[in-house]
Amino acid sequence: TISPVVSFFLDKGAVLSNHLTQIVDLYQTEAELKSDLRKRYKSMINWGLKNLSIQVLDNRNINYLDSEAFRQLHISVAGRETRSKKTWDTQFEQVKSGEAFILTGRLDNKLVTCAHFNRTSKMCFYSVGASVRELFEKPISHAILWSAILYAKEQGCRYFDLGEQLFTSGTPK
């Protein structure tokens, strides 16, 4: 059956769509979480933890220049500004209010990867990220994502939503 809320929106022209998402259960121990990873991902995470300087930016330590550095990395990687400055300012305010956090990764003291995560008291969502494309042969984003999962767990989140999973020929991308 369809709820009255869904019926209301469908009557107004909304369209339903399905997508698959991957949710991580953060009630598991860190060891259990790591044991669920593919061997290949473990080595990628370990490379990143060893070679990147990873920093969590939250409401205790973020400043506007951090947010602007993330924005500039995103513009550089995309080759153009794909989102309004207002959306970046909103993300900065989300971090300042404790509704989100950012992880940064530096390689040889240069910012090479960032990701923004929204959170509630029980759920954490991957929002947006940017990584230097010339370094894609290096697993620079894997350690960021792993660190975000552990940070969300530490903050009391119950679940971590990795976002929409796309499938081609039956296998996840």
mmCIF file of C-alpha atoms in Angstrom:
data_model
loop_
_atom_site.group_PDB
_atom_site.id
_atom_site.type_symbol
_atom_site.label_atom_id
_atom_site.label_comp_id
_atom_site.label_asym_id
_atom_site.label_seq_id
_atom_site.Cartn_x
_atom_site.Cartn_y
_atom_site.Cartn_z
ATOM 1 C CA THR A 1 0.000 0.000 0.000
ATOM 2 C CA ILE A 2 1.056 3.574 -0.604
ATOM 3 C CA SER A 3 1.123 6.005 2.286
ATOM 4 C CA PRO A 4 -1.026 9.156 2.143
ATOM 5 C CA VAL A 5 2.123 11.281 1.972
ATOM 6 C CA VAL A 6 3.447 9.379 -1.052
ATOM 7 C CA SER A 7 -0.002 9.541 -2.697
ATOM 8 C CA PHE A 8 -0.076 13.308 -2.171
ATOM 9 C CA PHE A 9 3.291 13.792 -3.880
ATOM 10 C CA LEU A 10 2.429 11.410 -6.713
ATOM 11 C CA ASP A 11 -0.773 13.385 -7.309
ATOM 12 C CA LYS A 12 1.369 16.538 -7.540
ATOM 13 C CA GLY A 13 3.541 14.999 -10.274
ATOM 14 C CA ALA A 14 6.349 13.406 -8.267
ATOM 15 C CA VAL A 15 8.008 10.377 -9.814
ATOM 16 C CA LEU A 16 9.132 7.312 -7.886
ATOM 17 C CA SER A 17 12.554 5.854 -8.523
ATOM 18 C CA ASN A 18 14.454 3.025 -6.913
ATOM 19 C CA HIS A 19 18.113 2.814 -6.098
ATOM 20 C CA LEU A 20 20.319 0.561 -4.046
ATOM 21 C CA THR A 21 22.462 1.893 -1.265
ATOM 22 C CA GLN A 22 25.081 0.266 0.893
ATOM 23 C CA ILE A 23 24.680 0.656 4.658
ATOM 24 C CA VAL A 24 27.411 -0.198 7.167
ATOM 25 C CA ASP A 25 26.281 -1.378 10.617
ATOM 26 C CA LEU A 26 28.453 0.584 13.032
ATOM 27 C CA TYR A 27 27.528 -1.519 16.052
ATOM 28 C CA GLN A 28 30.187 -3.945 14.908
ATOM 29 C CA THR A 29 33.643 -3.643 16.403
ATOM 30 C CA GLU A 30 36.395 -2.072 14.319
ATOM 31 C CA ALA A 31 37.905 -5.534 13.867
ATOM 32 C CA GLU A 32 34.561 -6.905 12.624
ATOM 33 C CA LEU A 33 34.155 -3.985 10.246
ATOM 34 C CA LYS A 34 37.648 -4.522 8.869
ATOM 35 C CA SER A 35 37.110 -8.282 8.523
ATOM 36 C CA ASP A 36 34.117 -7.569 6.253
ATOM 37 C CA LEU A 37 36.308 -5.652 3.795
ATOM 38 C CA ARG A 38 37.679 -7.258 0.660
ATOM 39 C CA LYS A 39 41.392 -8.021 0.931
ATOM 40 C CA ARG A 40 42.097 -5.512 -1.856
ATOM 41 C CA TYR A 41 40.330 -2.709 0.049
ATOM 42 C CA LYS A 42 42.244 -3.489 3.231
ATOM 43 C CA SER A 43 45.546 -2.958 1.429
ATOM 44 C CA MET A 44 44.247 0.280 -0.134
ATOM 45 C CA ILE A 45 43.126 1.584 3.256
ATOM 46 C CA ASN A 46 46.438 0.609 4.812
ATOM 47 C CA TRP A 47 48.319 2.452 2.045
ATOM 48 C CA GLY A 48 46.286 5.593 2.691
ATOM 49 C CA LEU A 49 46.671 5.413 6.461
ATOM 50 C CA LYS A 50 50.431 5.045 6.030
ATOM 51 C CA ASN A 51 50.958 7.692 3.327
ATOM 52 C CA LEU A 52 48.311 10.343 3.899
ATOM 53 C CA SER A 53 48.018 12.856 6.665
ATOM 54 C CA ILE A 54 44.305 12.548 7.467
ATOM 55 C CA GLN A 55 42.448 15.153 9.493
ATOM 56 C CA VAL A 56 38.871 15.233 10.780
ATOM 57 C CA LEU A 57 37.306 18.695 10.622
ATOM 58 C CA ASP A 58 34.288 19.081 12.859
ATOM 59 C CA ASN A 59 32.581 21.809 14.873
ATOM 60 C CA ARG A 60 35.541 21.961 17.267
ATOM 61 C CA ASN A 61 38.276 22.749 14.754
ATOM 62 C CA ILE A 62 36.952 23.800 11.329
ATOM 63 C CA ASN A 63 37.538 27.264 9.958
ATOM 64 C CA TYR A 64 36.300 28.893 6.787
ATOM 65 C CA LEU A 65 39.662 28.481 5.044
ATOM 66 C CA ASP A 66 39.347 24.684 5.402
ATOM 67 C CA SER A 67 35.984 24.779 3.659
ATOM 68 C CA GLU A 68 37.344 27.058 0.952
ATOM 69 C CA ALA A 69 40.312 24.722 0.353
ATOM 70 C CA PHE A 70 37.847 21.847 -0.157
ATOM 71 C CA ARG A 71 35.829 23.997 -2.577
ATOM 72 C CA GLN A 72 38.951 24.949 -4.535
ATOM 73 C CA LEU A 73 40.045 21.296 -4.733
ATOM 74 C CA HIS A 74 36.591 20.374 -6.043
ATOM 75 C CA ILE A 75 36.734 23.124 -8.693
ATOM 76 C CA SER A 76 40.248 22.081 -9.715
ATOM 77 C CA VAL A 77 39.299 18.407 -10.001
ATOM 78 C CA ALA A 78 36.062 19.102 -11.902
ATOM 79 C CA GLY A 79 37.716 21.654 -14.152
ATOM 80 C CA ARG A 80 34.953 24.144 -13.408
ATOM 81 C CA GLU A 81 32.649 25.264 -10.630
ATOM 82 C CA THR A 82 29.811 22.728 -10.611
ATOM 83 C CA ARG A 83 27.977 24.009 -7.540
ATOM 84 C CA SER A 84 27.140 27.408 -6.173
ATOM 85 C CA LYS A 85 29.235 28.972 -3.432
ATOM 86 C CA LYS A 86 26.059 29.020 -1.338
ATOM 87 C CA THR A 87 26.029 25.192 -1.200
ATOM 88 C CA TRP A 88 29.619 25.245 0.093
ATOM 89 C CA ASP A 89 28.688 27.847 2.686
ATOM 90 C CA THR A 90 25.770 25.643 3.738
ATOM 91 C CA GLN A 91 28.107 22.671 4.142
ATOM 92 C CA PHE A 92 30.466 24.808 6.232
ATOM 93 C CA GLU A 93 27.541 25.821 8.479
ATOM 94 C CA GLN A 94 26.511 22.159 8.777
ATOM 95 C CA VAL A 95 29.975 21.321 10.081
ATOM 96 C CA LYS A 96 29.985 24.324 12.444
ATOM 97 C CA SER A 97 26.613 23.229 13.875
ATOM 98 C CA GLY A 98 27.694 19.590 14.355
ATOM 99 C CA GLU A 99 25.439 18.240 11.598
ATOM 100 C CA ALA A 100 28.397 17.226 9.437
ATOM 101 C CA PHE A 101 32.132 16.707 9.340
ATOM 102 C CA ILE A 102 34.857 16.768 6.700
ATOM 103 C CA LEU A 103 37.887 14.559 6.297
ATOM 104 C CA THR A 104 40.947 15.832 4.485
ATOM 105 C CA GLY A 105 43.911 13.917 3.162
ATOM 106 C CA ARG A 106 47.291 15.433 2.435
ATOM 107 C CA LEU A 107 50.100 13.786 0.514
ATOM 108 C CA ASP A 108 53.496 15.424 0.919
ATOM 109 C CA ASN A 109 51.718 18.307 2.677
ATOM 110 C CA LYS A 110 49.464 18.953 -0.351
ATOM 111 C CA LEU A 111 45.675 18.635 -0.071
ATOM 112 C CA VAL A 112 44.773 15.772 -2.434
ATOM 113 C CA THR A 113 41.429 14.468 -1.164
ATOM 114 C CA CYS A 114 38.450 15.695 0.879
ATOM 115 C CA ALA A 115 35.020 14.379 1.701
ATOM 116 C CA HIS A 116 31.975 15.838 3.458
ATOM 117 C CA PHE A 117 29.663 13.671 5.582
ATOM 118 C CA ASN A 118 26.289 14.649 7.005
ATOM 119 C CA ARG A 119 25.174 13.052 10.229
ATOM 120 C CA THR A 120 22.314 12.707 12.626
ATOM 121 C CA SER A 121 22.559 11.142 16.048
ATOM 122 C CA LYS A 122 22.234 7.666 14.511
ATOM 123 C CA MET A 123 23.060 7.926 10.801
ATOM 124 C CA CYS A 124 26.007 9.201 8.785
ATOM 125 C CA PHE A 125 25.791 9.901 5.044
ATOM 126 C CA TYR A 126 28.573 10.340 2.525
ATOM 127 C CA SER A 127 27.740 13.643 0.837
ATOM 128 C CA VAL A 128 30.457 14.863 -1.529
ATOM 129 C CA GLY A 129 34.118 14.292 -2.143
ATOM 130 C CA ALA A 130 36.953 15.400 -4.369
ATOM 131 C CA SER A 131 40.299 13.799 -5.080
ATOM 132 C CA VAL A 132 43.133 14.769 -7.392
ATOM 133 C CA ARG A 133 42.513 12.742 -10.548
ATOM 134 C CA GLU A 134 46.205 12.407 -11.371
ATOM 135 C CA LEU A 135 46.529 10.347 -8.195
ATOM 136 C CA PHE A 136 43.689 7.917 -8.970
ATOM 137 C CA GLU A 137 46.232 5.099 -9.340
ATOM 138 C CA LYS A 138 46.842 5.614 -5.618
ATOM 139 C CA PRO A 139 44.017 4.677 -3.226
ATOM 140 C CA ILE A 140 43.757 8.167 -1.717
ATOM 141 C CA SER A 141 40.019 8.140 -1.018
ATOM 142 C CA HIS A 142 39.782 4.684 0.589
ATOM 143 C CA ALA A 143 41.482 5.686 3.831
ATOM 144 C CA ILE A 144 39.333 8.835 3.994
ATOM 145 C CA LEU A 145 36.156 6.779 3.754
ATOM 146 C CA TRP A 146 37.423 4.237 6.294
ATOM 147 C CA SER A 147 38.414 7.020 8.690
ATOM 148 C CA ALA A 148 34.959 8.590 8.275
ATOM 149 C CA ILE A 149 33.296 5.276 9.110
ATOM 150 C CA LEU A 150 35.369 4.970 12.294
ATOM 151 C CA TYR A 151 34.777 8.607 13.249
ATOM 152 C CA ALA A 152 31.001 8.239 12.772
ATOM 153 C CA LYS A 153 31.106 5.111 14.934
ATOM 154 C CA GLU A 154 33.084 6.998 17.597
ATOM 155 C CA GLN A 155 30.457 9.767 17.517
ATOM 156 C CA GLY A 156 27.685 7.252 18.277
ATOM 157 C CA CYS A 157 26.191 6.812 14.820
ATOM 158 C CA ARG A 158 24.490 3.455 14.306
ATOM 159 C CA TYR A 159 24.677 3.307 10.508
ATOM 160 C CA PHE A 160 26.882 4.687 7.746
ATOM 161 C CA ASP A 161 25.284 5.183 4.325
ATOM 162 C CA LEU A 162 27.838 4.920 1.535
ATOM 163 C CA GLY A 163 25.334 6.253 -0.970
ATOM 164 C CA GLU A 164 23.814 4.964 -4.149
ATOM 165 C CA GLN A 165 25.415 1.843 -5.610
ATOM 166 C CA LEU A 166 25.434 1.566 -9.381
ATOM 167 C CA PHE A 167 25.508 -1.812 -11.084
ATOM 168 C CA THR A 168 26.754 -2.741 -14.531
ATOM 169 C CA SER A 169 26.507 -6.316 -15.763
ATOM 170 C CA GLY A 170 25.486 -7.491 -12.304
ATOM 171 C CA THR A 171 28.487 -6.169 -10.375
ATOM 172 C CA PRO A 172 28.708 -3.049 -8.232
ATOM 173 C CA LYS A 173 30.762 -0.149 -9.558
#
